[in-house]
Coordinates of C-alpha atoms in Angstrom, one line a residue:
M1 CA 0.0 0.0 0.0
E2 CA 1.4 3.3 -1.0
R3 CA 1.9 6.3 1.4
C4 CA -0.3 9.3 0.7
D5 CA 1.8 12.4 -0.1
C6 CA -1.0 14.8 1.0
I7 CA -0.6 14.2 4.7
E8 CA 1.9 16.5 6.4
P9 CA 4.7 14.7 8.1
L10 CA 4.7 14.7 11.9
W11 CA 6.7 17.4 13.5
P12 CA 9.4 16.2 15.8
T13 CA 9.1 17.2 19.4
D14 CA 11.0 20.3 20.3
E15 CA 12.0 20.2 23.9
L16 CA 12.3 24.0 24.1
L17 CA 8.7 24.6 23.0
I18 CA 7.5 22.0 25.3
K19 CA 9.4 23.6 28.1
Y20 CA 7.7 27.0 27.4
Q21 CA 4.3 25.4 27.2
Y22 CA 4.9 23.6 30.4
I23 CA 5.9 26.8 32.2
S24 CA 2.9 28.7 30.7
D25 CA 0.4 26.1 31.7
F26 CA 1.8 26.1 35.2
F27 CA 1.4 29.9 35.6
I28 CA -2.0 29.8 34.0
A29 CA -3.1 27.2 36.5
L30 CA -1.6 29.2 39.3
A31 CA -3.5 32.3 38.1
Y32 CA -6.7 30.4 37.8
F33 CA -6.3 29.0 41.3
S34 CA -5.6 32.5 42.8
I35 CA -8.8 34.0 41.3
P36 CA -11.2 31.9 43.4
L37 CA -9.3 32.9 46.5
E38 CA -9.8 36.5 45.5
L39 CA -13.5 35.9 44.9
I40 CA -13.8 34.3 48.3
Y41 CA -12.2 37.3 49.9
F42 CA -14.6 39.6 47.9
V43 CA -17.7 37.7 49.0
K44 CA -16.5 37.8 52.6
K45 CA -15.9 41.5 52.6
S46 CA -19.1 42.3 50.5
S47 CA -21.7 40.5 52.5
F48 CA -24.5 42.6 50.9
F49 CA -23.6 41.3 47.3
P50 CA -26.8 39.7 46.0
Y51 CA -25.2 37.3 43.5
R52 CA -23.1 35.0 45.6
W53 CA -24.2 31.9 43.8
V54 CA -22.9 33.4 40.5
L55 CA -19.6 34.0 42.1
I56 CA -19.5 30.3 43.2
Q57 CA -20.1 29.2 39.7
F58 CA -17.4 31.4 38.4
G59 CA -15.1 30.1 41.0
A60 CA -15.8 26.5 40.0
F61 CA -15.4 27.3 36.4
I62 CA -12.0 29.0 37.0
V63 CA -10.8 26.1 39.3
L64 CA -11.7 23.6 36.6
C65 CA -9.9 25.6 33.9
G66 CA -6.9 25.7 36.1
A67 CA -7.1 22.0 36.8
T68 CA -7.2 21.2 33.0
H69 CA -4.1 23.4 32.5
L70 CA -2.4 21.7 35.4
I71 CA -3.3 18.2 34.1
N72 CA -2.1 19.3 30.7
L73 CA 1.4 19.4 32.1
W74 CA 1.6 15.6 31.9
T75 CA 0.3 15.4 28.3
F76 CA 3.4 16.9 26.7
T77 CA 5.2 13.7 27.1
T78 CA 4.2 10.1 26.8
H79 CA 1.5 9.5 29.3
T80 CA -0.7 6.8 30.4
K81 CA -4.4 6.1 29.8
T82 CA -5.2 7.3 33.4
V83 CA -3.8 10.7 32.6
A84 CA -6.0 10.8 29.5
M85 CA -9.1 9.8 31.4
V86 CA -8.4 12.5 34.1
M87 CA -7.9 15.1 31.4
T88 CA -11.1 14.1 29.7
V89 CA -13.1 14.3 33.0
A90 CA -11.7 17.7 33.8
K91 CA -12.5 19.1 30.3
V92 CA -16.0 17.7 30.4
S93 CA -16.6 19.2 33.9
T94 CA -15.2 22.5 32.7
A95 CA -17.6 22.4 29.7
V96 CA -20.6 21.7 31.8
V97 CA -19.8 24.4 34.4
S98 CA -19.0 27.0 31.7
C99 CA -22.3 26.3 29.9
A100 CA -24.3 26.5 33.1
T101 CA -22.6 29.8 33.9
A102 CA -23.4 31.2 30.4
L103 CA -27.1 30.2 30.9
M104 CA -27.2 31.9 34.3
L105 CA -25.8 35.1 32.8
V106 CA -28.8 35.2 30.5
H107 CA -31.0 35.8 33.6
I108 CA -28.6 38.0 35.4
I109 CA -28.0 40.6 32.7
P110 CA -31.6 42.1 33.0
D111 CA -31.1 42.5 36.7
L112 CA -27.8 44.1 36.0
L113 CA -29.5 46.4 33.5
S114 CA -32.1 47.3 36.1
V115 CA -29.3 48.1 38.6
K116 CA -28.0 50.4 35.9
T117 CA -31.4 52.0 35.6
R118 CA -31.6 52.6 39.4
E119 CA -28.1 54.1 39.1
L120 CA -29.3 56.5 36.6
F121 CA -32.4 57.2 38.7
L122 CA -30.2 57.9 41.7
K123 CA -28.0 60.1 39.6
N124 CA -31.0 62.1 38.5
K125 CA -32.2 62.4 42.1
A126 CA -28.7 63.5 43.1
E127 CA -28.9 66.2 40.4
E128 CA -32.3 67.3 41.7
L129 CA -30.9 67.3 45.2
D130 CA -28.1 69.5 44.0
W131 CA -30.7 71.8 42.4
E132 CA -32.7 72.0 45.7
M133 CA -29.5 72.6 47.6
G134 CA -28.8 75.5 45.2
L135 CA -32.3 76.8 46.0
I136 CA -31.7 76.5 49.7
R137 CA -28.4 78.3 49.3
T138 CA -30.2 81.0 47.3
Q139 CA -32.8 81.2 50.0
E140 CA -30.2 81.5 52.7
E141 CA -28.5 84.2 50.7
T142 CA -31.8 85.9 50.3
G143 CA -32.4 85.5 54.0
R144 CA -29.1 87.1 54.8
H145 CA -30.0 90.0 52.6
V146 CA -33.3 90.3 54.3
R147 CA -31.8 90.2 57.7
M148 CA -29.2 92.8 56.6
L149 CA -31.9 95.0 55.1
T150 CA -34.1 94.6 58.1
H151 CA -31.3 95.5 60.5
E152 CA -30.6 98.6 58.4
I153 CA -34.2 99.5 58.2
R154 CA -34.9 99.1 61.9
S155 CA -31.7 100.8 63.1
T156 CA -33.8 103.9 63.3
L157 CA -37.4 104.8 64.0
D158 CA -37.6 107.9 62.0
R159 CA -40.0 107.4 59.1
H160 CA -38.2 109.2 56.4
T161 CA -34.9 107.6 57.4
I162 CA -36.5 104.2 57.2
L163 CA -37.7 104.8 53.6
K164 CA -34.4 106.4 52.4
T165 CA -32.4 103.5 53.9
T166 CA -34.7 100.9 52.3
I167 CA -34.3 102.5 48.8
V168 CA -30.5 102.8 49.1
E169 CA -30.0 99.2 50.5
L170 CA -32.2 97.7 47.9
G171 CA -30.4 99.5 45.1
R172 CA -27.1 98.3 46.4
T173 CA -28.1 94.7 47.1
L174 CA -30.0 94.1 43.8
G175 CA -27.9 96.4 41.6
L176 CA -30.8 98.6 40.6
E177 CA -30.7 101.4 38.3
E178 CA -33.6 103.2 40.0
C179 CA -35.8 102.7 43.0
A180 CA -38.7 104.9 43.9
L181 CA -41.5 105.1 46.5
W182 CA -45.0 106.6 45.7
M183 CA -47.0 107.6 48.7
P184 CA -50.7 108.6 48.9
S185 CA -51.5 112.3 48.6
R186 CA -53.5 114.3 51.1
S187 CA -56.8 113.7 49.4
G188 CA -56.0 110.0 48.7
S189 CA -56.9 110.4 45.0
S190 CA -53.4 110.3 43.7
L191 CA -49.9 109.1 44.5
Q192 CA -46.9 111.4 45.0
L193 CA -43.3 110.5 44.5
S194 CA -41.7 110.9 47.9
H195 CA -38.3 109.1 47.7
T196 CA -36.0 108.1 44.8
L197 CA -32.5 106.6 44.5
R198 CA -31.1 108.6 41.6
H199 CA -33.4 111.6 41.7
Q200 CA -34.3 111.4 38.1
I201 CA -37.6 113.1 38.6
T202 CA -38.8 115.8 40.9
V203 CA -39.9 114.6 44.3
G204 CA -43.6 115.4 44.7
S205 CA -44.7 114.5 41.2
S206 CA -48.1 112.9 41.3
I207 CA -50.1 110.4 39.2
S208 CA -53.8 109.4 39.5
I209 CA -54.6 106.5 41.8
S210 CA -57.2 105.2 39.4
L211 CA -54.8 104.0 36.7
P212 CA -55.2 100.3 35.9
V213 CA -51.5 99.5 36.7
I214 CA -51.9 101.0 40.2
N215 CA -55.1 99.0 40.8
Q216 CA -53.2 95.9 39.6
V217 CA -50.4 96.5 42.1
F218 CA -52.9 97.3 44.9
S219 CA -54.9 94.1 44.3
S220 CA -51.9 91.8 44.6
N221 CA -49.8 91.0 47.7
R222 CA -46.9 89.9 45.5
A223 CA -44.2 91.8 43.6
I224 CA -45.3 91.9 39.9
I225 CA -43.6 92.9 36.7
I226 CA -45.0 96.1 35.1
P227 CA -44.4 97.7 31.7
H228 CA -41.4 100.0 31.5
T229 CA -43.7 102.5 29.8
S230 CA -46.0 102.7 32.9
P231 CA -46.3 106.1 34.6
L232 CA -44.9 104.5 37.7
A233 CA -41.7 103.5 35.8
R234 CA -41.0 106.8 34.1
I235 CA -38.3 107.7 36.5
R236 CA -35.9 108.9 33.7
P237 CA -36.2 109.8 30.0
L238 CA -36.3 106.9 27.5
A239 CA -33.7 108.4 25.2
G240 CA -30.5 106.4 24.9
R241 CA -31.8 103.1 26.1
Y242 CA -31.0 100.1 23.9
V243 CA -32.7 97.4 25.9
P244 CA -36.0 98.1 27.8
P245 CA -35.3 97.3 31.4
E246 CA -37.6 95.1 33.5
V247 CA -39.5 97.0 36.2
A248 CA -41.1 95.4 39.3
A249 CA -43.6 97.0 41.6
V250 CA -44.9 96.0 45.0
R251 CA -47.4 97.5 47.4
V252 CA -46.4 98.6 50.9
P253 CA -49.2 98.5 53.5
L254 CA -49.5 101.6 55.5
L255 CA -50.6 100.2 58.9
N256 CA -50.5 103.5 60.8
L257 CA -50.3 106.8 59.0
S258 CA -51.1 109.4 61.6
N259 CA -49.1 112.6 60.7
F260 CA -47.0 110.8 58.1
Q261 CA -47.5 112.6 54.8
I262 CA -45.7 114.7 52.2
N263 CA -46.0 118.1 53.6
D264 CA -48.1 116.9 56.6
W265 CA -49.9 114.0 55.1
P266 CA -53.2 113.3 56.7
E267 CA -54.1 110.2 58.6
L268 CA -55.3 107.5 56.2
S269 CA -57.3 104.3 56.7
A270 CA -55.6 101.0 57.5
K271 CA -56.1 99.7 54.0
S272 CA -54.0 102.5 52.3
Y273 CA -51.0 101.4 50.4
A274 CA -47.8 103.0 49.0
I275 CA -46.0 101.6 45.9
M276 CA -42.3 100.7 45.6
V277 CA -41.0 100.6 42.0
L278 CA -37.7 98.9 41.2
M279 CA -35.9 99.1 37.9
L280 CA -33.1 96.9 36.6
P281 CA -30.2 98.4 34.6
S282 CA -31.1 98.9 31.0
D283 CA -27.7 97.9 29.5
S284 CA -27.4 94.5 31.3
A285 CA -30.3 92.6 29.8
R286 CA -31.0 91.2 33.3
N287 CA -34.3 89.7 34.2
W288 CA -36.0 89.5 37.6
H289 CA -35.5 86.2 39.4
V290 CA -38.0 84.6 41.7
H291 CA -35.8 84.9 44.8
E292 CA -35.2 88.6 44.0
L293 CA -38.9 89.2 43.8
E294 CA -39.4 87.3 47.1
L295 CA -36.7 89.5 48.6
V296 CA -38.6 92.6 47.5
E297 CA -41.9 91.3 49.0
V298 CA -40.3 90.6 52.3
V299 CA -38.6 94.0 52.4
A300 CA -41.9 95.7 51.7
D301 CA -43.5 93.9 54.6
Q302 CA -40.6 94.8 56.9
V303 CA -40.9 98.4 55.8
A304 CA -44.6 98.3 56.6
V305 CA -43.9 97.0 60.1
A306 CA -41.0 99.5 60.7
L307 CA -43.3 102.4 59.6
S308 CA -46.0 101.1 62.0
H309 CA -43.5 101.0 64.9
A310 CA -42.2 104.4 64.0
A311 CA -45.8 105.8 64.0
I312 CA -46.4 104.2 67.4
L313 CA -43.2 105.7 68.8
E314 CA -44.2 109.1 67.4
E315 CA -47.6 108.9 69.0
S316 CA -46.1 107.8 72.3
M317 CA -43.7 110.7 72.1
R318 CA -46.5 113.1 71.5
A319 CA -48.5 111.5 74.3
R320 CA -45.5 111.8 76.5
D321 CA -45.1 115.5 75.6
L322 CA -48.8 116.1 76.2
L323 CA -48.6 114.2 79.5
M324 CA -45.6 116.3 80.6
E325 CA -47.6 119.5 79.7
Q326 CA -50.5 118.1 81.7
N327 CA -48.2 117.3 84.6
V328 CA -46.9 120.8 84.6
A329 CA -50.4 122.2 84.5
L330 CA -51.5 119.7 87.3
D331 CA -48.5 120.7 89.4
L332 CA -49.4 124.4 89.0
A333 CA -53.0 123.6 89.8
R334 CA -51.9 121.6 92.8
R335 CA -49.8 124.5 94.1
E336 CA -52.7 126.9 93.6
A337 CA -55.0 124.4 95.4
E338 CA -52.5 124.1 98.2
M339 CA -52.4 127.9 98.5
A340 CA -56.2 128.1 98.4
I341 CA -56.3 125.4 101.1
R342 CA -53.9 127.3 103.3
A343 CA -55.8 130.5 102.8
R344 CA -59.1 128.6 103.6
N345 CA -57.5 127.1 106.7
D346 CA -56.3 130.5 107.8
F347 CA -59.7 131.9 107.2
L348 CA -61.4 129.1 109.1
A349 CA -58.9 129.4 112.0
V350 CA -59.7 133.1 112.2
M351 CA -63.4 132.4 111.9
N352 CA -63.2 129.7 114.6
H353 CA -61.4 132.0 117.0
E354 CA -62.8 135.4 116.1
M355 CA -66.4 134.6 115.3
R356 CA -67.4 131.7 117.6
T357 CA -66.5 133.6 120.7
P358 CA -68.8 136.6 120.1
M359 CA -71.5 134.3 118.7
N360 CA -71.5 132.3 121.9
A361 CA -71.8 135.5 123.8
I362 CA -74.7 136.6 121.7
I363 CA -76.5 133.3 122.2
A364 CA -75.9 133.3 126.0
L365 CA -77.0 136.9 126.5
S366 CA -80.1 136.4 124.3
S367 CA -81.0 133.4 126.4
L368 CA -80.6 135.3 129.6
L369 CA -82.5 138.2 128.2
L370 CA -85.5 136.0 127.4
E371 CA -85.7 135.1 131.1
T372 CA -86.3 138.8 132.0
E373 CA -89.6 140.8 131.9
L374 CA -90.0 141.8 128.2
T375 CA -92.9 143.2 126.2
P376 CA -94.3 140.9 123.5
E377 CA -92.5 143.0 120.8
Q378 CA -89.2 142.8 122.6
R379 CA -89.6 139.1 123.3
L380 CA -90.2 138.5 119.6
M381 CA -87.2 140.5 118.6
V382 CA -84.9 138.7 121.1
E383 CA -86.3 135.3 119.9
T384 CA -85.4 136.3 116.4
V385 CA -81.9 137.3 117.5
L386 CA -81.5 134.0 119.3
K387 CA -82.8 131.9 116.4
S388 CA -80.5 133.7 113.9
S389 CA -77.6 133.3 116.3
N390 CA -78.2 129.6 116.6
L391 CA -78.5 129.2 112.9
L392 CA -75.2 131.1 112.3
A393 CA -73.4 129.1 115.0
T394 CA -74.6 125.9 113.4
L395 CA -73.4 127.1 110.0
I396 CA -70.0 128.0 111.5
N397 CA -69.7 124.5 113.1
D398 CA -70.8 122.8 109.9
V399 CA -68.3 124.6 107.8
L400 CA -65.5 123.8 110.2
D401 CA -66.4 120.1 110.3
L402 CA -66.8 120.0 106.5
S403 CA -63.4 121.5 105.9
K404 CA -61.8 119.0 108.2
L405 CA -63.6 116.2 106.4
E406 CA -62.6 117.3 103.0
D407 CA -58.9 117.7 103.8
R408 CA -59.1 114.4 105.7
S409 CA -57.7 116.0 108.9
L410 CA -60.6 114.9 111.0
E411 CA -59.8 111.9 113.1
L412 CA -62.3 109.9 115.2
E413 CA -61.9 109.9 119.0
I414 CA -62.3 106.2 119.8
R415 CA -63.0 105.6 123.4
A416 CA -65.5 103.9 125.7
F417 CA -68.7 105.9 126.4
N418 CA -72.1 105.5 127.9
L419 CA -74.4 104.8 124.9
H420 CA -77.7 105.4 126.8
A421 CA -76.5 108.7 128.1
V422 CA -75.9 109.9 124.5
F423 CA -79.6 109.5 123.7
K424 CA -80.5 111.2 127.0
E425 CA -78.4 114.2 126.2
V426 CA -79.8 114.4 122.7
M427 CA -83.3 114.5 124.0
G428 CA -82.2 117.2 126.5
F429 CA -81.0 119.4 123.6
I430 CA -84.0 118.8 121.4
R431 CA -86.7 119.0 124.1
P432 CA -86.8 122.8 124.4
I433 CA -87.3 123.3 120.7
A434 CA -89.9 120.6 120.4
A435 CA -91.7 122.2 123.4
I436 CA -92.0 125.5 121.7
K437 CA -93.6 123.9 118.6
R438 CA -95.7 121.6 120.9
L439 CA -94.4 118.5 119.2
S440 CA -94.7 115.0 120.7
M441 CA -91.4 113.3 121.0
S442 CA -90.6 109.7 122.0
V443 CA -87.5 107.7 122.3
M444 CA -87.4 103.9 122.3
L445 CA -84.3 101.8 123.2
A446 CA -84.2 98.1 122.4
P447 CA -83.8 95.9 125.5
D448 CA -80.6 94.4 124.1
L449 CA -79.0 97.8 123.5
P450 CA -75.6 97.7 125.3
L451 CA -75.1 100.2 128.1
C452 CA -71.7 101.2 126.9
A453 CA -69.8 101.0 123.6
I454 CA -66.5 101.9 122.1
G455 CA -66.5 104.7 119.4
D456 CA -66.6 108.4 118.8
E457 CA -69.2 109.7 121.2
K458 CA -69.0 113.3 120.0
R459 CA -69.6 112.4 116.3
L460 CA -72.4 110.0 117.1
M461 CA -74.2 112.7 119.2
Q462 CA -73.6 115.3 116.5
T463 CA -75.2 113.0 113.9
I464 CA -78.2 112.3 116.0
L465 CA -78.6 116.0 116.9
N466 CA -78.4 117.0 113.3
I467 CA -81.0 114.5 112.2
S468 CA -83.3 115.3 115.2
G469 CA -82.9 119.0 114.6
N470 CA -84.0 118.6 110.9
A471 CA -87.0 116.5 112.0
V472 CA -88.1 119.2 114.5
K473 CA -87.4 122.0 112.1
F474 CA -89.4 120.5 109.2
T475 CA -92.4 119.2 111.4
K476 CA -95.2 121.7 112.2
E477 CA -97.4 119.3 114.1
G478 CA -97.5 115.7 115.0
H479 CA -94.9 113.6 116.6
I480 CA -91.2 112.5 116.3
T481 CA -90.0 109.1 117.3
L482 CA -86.4 108.0 117.8
L483 CA -85.7 104.2 117.7
A484 CA -82.3 102.6 118.7
S485 CA -81.6 98.9 118.4
V486 CA -78.8 96.4 117.6
L487 CA -78.8 94.7 114.3
K488 CA -78.9 90.9 114.5
P489 CA -76.1 89.1 112.6
D490 CA -78.6 87.3 110.4
S491 CA -80.2 90.5 109.3
L492 CA -77.0 92.3 108.2
R493 CA -77.3 91.1 104.6
E494 CA -80.5 93.0 104.2
F495 CA -78.7 96.3 104.6
R496 CA -75.8 95.6 102.2
T497 CA -75.2 98.1 99.5
P498 CA -72.4 98.5 96.9
D499 CA -70.6 100.8 99.4
F500 CA -71.6 99.1 102.7
H501 CA -70.7 95.6 103.6
P502 CA -71.5 94.8 107.2
A503 CA -70.0 91.7 108.7
A504 CA -70.7 90.1 112.0
S505 CA -67.9 89.9 114.6
D506 CA -67.4 89.2 118.3
D507 CA -65.6 92.5 119.0
H508 CA -68.1 94.9 117.5
F509 CA -71.8 95.3 116.8
Y510 CA -73.9 97.5 114.5
L511 CA -76.2 100.2 116.0
K512 CA -79.3 101.1 114.1
V513 CA -80.8 104.5 114.8
Q514 CA -84.1 105.4 113.1
L515 CA -85.9 108.8 113.5
K516 CA -89.5 109.2 112.1
D517 CA -91.4 112.4 111.8
T518 CA -94.7 113.6 110.5
G519 CA -93.3 116.6 108.8
C520 CA -93.4 118.0 105.3
G521 CA -91.6 115.0 103.8
I522 CA -89.4 114.9 100.7
S523 CA -90.4 114.3 97.1
P524 CA -89.0 111.2 95.4
Q525 CA -87.0 113.2 92.8
D526 CA -85.3 115.1 95.6
L527 CA -84.2 112.1 97.7
P528 CA -81.0 111.4 95.7
H529 CA -79.8 114.9 96.4
V530 CA -80.4 115.3 100.1
F531 CA -76.8 114.3 101.0
T532 CA -75.3 116.7 98.5
K533 CA -73.5 119.8 99.9
F534 CA -75.4 123.1 99.8
A535 CA -78.4 121.2 98.2
Q536 CA -81.7 122.3 99.7
T537 CA -84.9 120.5 98.7
Q538 CA -88.0 122.6 98.3
P539 CA -91.1 120.5 98.4
G540 CA -94.5 122.1 98.7
G541 CA -94.5 121.9 102.5
N542 CA -90.9 122.8 102.9
Q543 CA -91.0 126.3 101.6
G544 CA -89.9 129.0 104.0
Y545 CA -87.3 126.9 105.9
S546 CA -83.8 128.2 106.0
G547 CA -80.6 126.3 106.1
S548 CA -77.2 125.9 104.6
G549 CA -77.6 122.4 103.2
L550 CA -74.5 121.0 105.0
G551 CA -76.0 119.1 107.9
L552 CA -76.9 115.8 106.1
A553 CA -73.7 115.9 104.0
I554 CA -71.7 116.1 107.2
C555 CA -73.7 113.4 108.8
R556 CA -73.1 111.1 105.9
R557 CA -69.3 111.8 106.2
F558 CA -69.4 111.0 109.9
V559 CA -71.4 107.8 109.4
T560 CA -69.0 106.7 106.7
L561 CA -66.0 107.3 108.9
M562 CA -67.7 105.2 111.6
G563 CA -68.1 102.3 109.1
G564 CA -71.8 102.7 108.5
H565 CA -74.5 103.8 106.1
I566 CA -77.2 106.4 106.2
W567 CA -80.3 106.9 104.1
L568 CA -83.7 108.7 104.0
D569 CA -87.1 107.3 103.2
S570 CA -90.2 109.4 102.4
E571 CA -93.5 108.6 100.6
G572 CA -93.7 112.1 99.2
A573 CA -94.3 115.8 100.2
G574 CA -96.5 116.2 103.3
R575 CA -96.3 112.6 104.3
G576 CA -93.4 112.7 106.8
C577 CA -89.8 111.3 106.5
T578 CA -87.8 108.5 108.1
A579 CA -84.0 109.0 108.5
T580 CA -82.0 105.8 109.3
F581 CA -78.3 105.3 109.9
I582 CA -76.2 102.3 110.9
I583 CA -72.8 102.5 112.5
R584 CA -70.3 100.1 113.8
L585 CA -69.4 100.3 117.5
G586 CA -67.0 98.3 119.6
V587 CA -68.0 96.1 122.4
S588 CA -67.0 97.4 125.8
D589 CA -66.6 95.4 129.1
N590 CA -66.8 98.5 131.4
T591 CA -70.5 98.2 132.0
D592 CA -70.2 98.4 135.7
A593 CA -68.4 101.8 135.5
Y594 CA -71.4 103.4 133.7
Q595 CA -74.2 101.5 135.6
Q596 CA -74.0 103.8 138.5
Q597 CA -73.9 107.0 136.4
L598 CA -76.9 106.0 134.2
A599 CA -80.1 107.8 135.0
P600 CA -83.3 106.3 133.5
L601 CA -84.6 107.8 130.3
A602 CA -87.8 109.2 131.8
W603 CA -89.3 112.6 131.2
P604 CA -91.9 114.3 133.3
G605 CA -95.1 112.3 133.1
S606 CA -93.4 109.0 132.4
A607 CA -92.5 107.8 135.9
N608 CA -93.9 104.4 135.2
V609 CA -90.7 103.4 133.2
E610 CA -88.2 104.4 135.9
S611 CA -88.2 100.9 137.4
A612 CA -87.7 99.2 134.1
G613 CA -84.0 99.8 134.2
P614 CA -81.7 101.1 131.4
K615 CA -81.8 97.8 129.3
A616 CA -85.6 97.9 129.0
L617 CA -87.5 99.2 126.0
H618 CA -88.4 102.8 126.9
E619 CA -90.9 105.1 125.3
E620 CA -91.0 108.7 126.6
T621 CA -93.3 111.4 125.3
W622 CA -92.8 115.2 125.4
P623 CA -94.4 117.4 126.4
P624 CA -96.6 115.9 129.0
S625 CA -100.2 117.2 129.2
S626 CA -99.6 118.6 132.7
L627 CA -96.6 120.8 131.6
K628 CA -97.2 124.1 129.9
P629 CA -94.7 125.1 127.2
R630 CA -92.1 127.6 128.2
Y631 CA -89.0 129.0 126.5
Q632 CA -85.8 127.2 127.2
R633 CA -82.3 128.6 127.0
S634 CA -80.6 127.3 123.8
V635 CA -77.8 124.9 124.4

């Protein structure tokens, strides 16, 4: 059989090439075996990696590849069948693992692509976050400008300084070509230019407030863009401008405009507005940004608040100046009043010393003269002198007491006194006058009325005498009854008034004194005025009676000082009157000291009550039928 010449003859083994292949396979196997170790380290350090099973397959694939290269070292020389079988198993395993890994990558690639999508999404979010951070930085910068402007604006409380500072600082911060402020005029029908940055137009120029652009600005609380041809924006001539500038306008609320006008602006309503106009440079082609308009809006609000504070300060300063003027006037009036009081006191002192002494002499001599033999005409004249003297003496005493009450120099003389003796002495004073007018008088003391009490005996007696004297004076016929009793604790609430709040206590009691007469009475419309100084009621039956109108006013002051209350009741003119007062007296333990001094309250003709004792209820009548009236010396 002949040899085929088309077959290439076998190439003899070259030991050098085999040596290079042997070394190369060894390093390849070494590299393959090192890669799984690195993958194991990566998986250990990256515990969050979601594809660990893929790494395991890659590791197995690489280990098998390295094993085939390592087994291939024994195939370069004559080898046994065992080496061929091991080599075959290794290559088959490598093929299976590599195919399985390729099939797995078909499912992994979409996930990896989705990861890439999320990466792009996060990148976009990061860009949006950077944009928002830029806005925040812009807002912070705007806030810094606002704080700076606010500080400059509020560094003074002068209104014109506030507006001038606002315009200058806005022009410097925003790089404005012009900034102007239009304020309402006196009539409120137009706006007047009050402040400008460059003074391109005369201050005081006015435009009608009914323009559409002005209504547009007034109706919005935001800064708006207005045409550069608007009357508000004509701050400078249009000649020489190559690019029309953008103009913004914002309203400024005038919260308090009292005395804040151009040339004495009038006070306007709380809904009045001024307009601030801001113009960008014409040669820069700039546009208004949102944050710049927001800055303008905030500054306008701050200006409104600062103007309001300045107005309040000015009003407070005017009020302070007015108060100082009033204080000066009051101080002058006080000094004049003190001088008048000193003059009055000097006059009263002179009157007390110089007038009461001769008046007492006239009263005493007239009383003595009545006891002598006189003709009827002489007796009538002496009685007139005595009556007039008594009236004048009473007036002098009332004026002195009233002056002490008004300047609060009168002090109560608090001490223990015989309460029953007070009523006895009062009856002793009133008895002669009642006898002349043939009036029936009776006094009734409650059985539980204490014998002695603690208080001002003199003022109590003066009050009872004044009321009794009025009853006798205004009663032509009939009777007069004096009742004295102690108010029970449970009945105190019946007498409470807005100015009188009686309260029960163990160390004091409330004395109620009531005096009823059948005199001329008081009309209902005159009752509220009976305790007014120098007020004299003149009902139908009261005409012809003289008096100063001070008695009841002084009684009311005395009763108030003694912690009580006084009032009058009357059903009308000609139907009598009832005077009632309540005072607070202290409880005294010195009853025995006054028991021996007490004489029973019995007048002539009432001896049947002498044995009843001072605590009993007494009723005495004057004059008795057996006693003829006679004239008594006035006390």
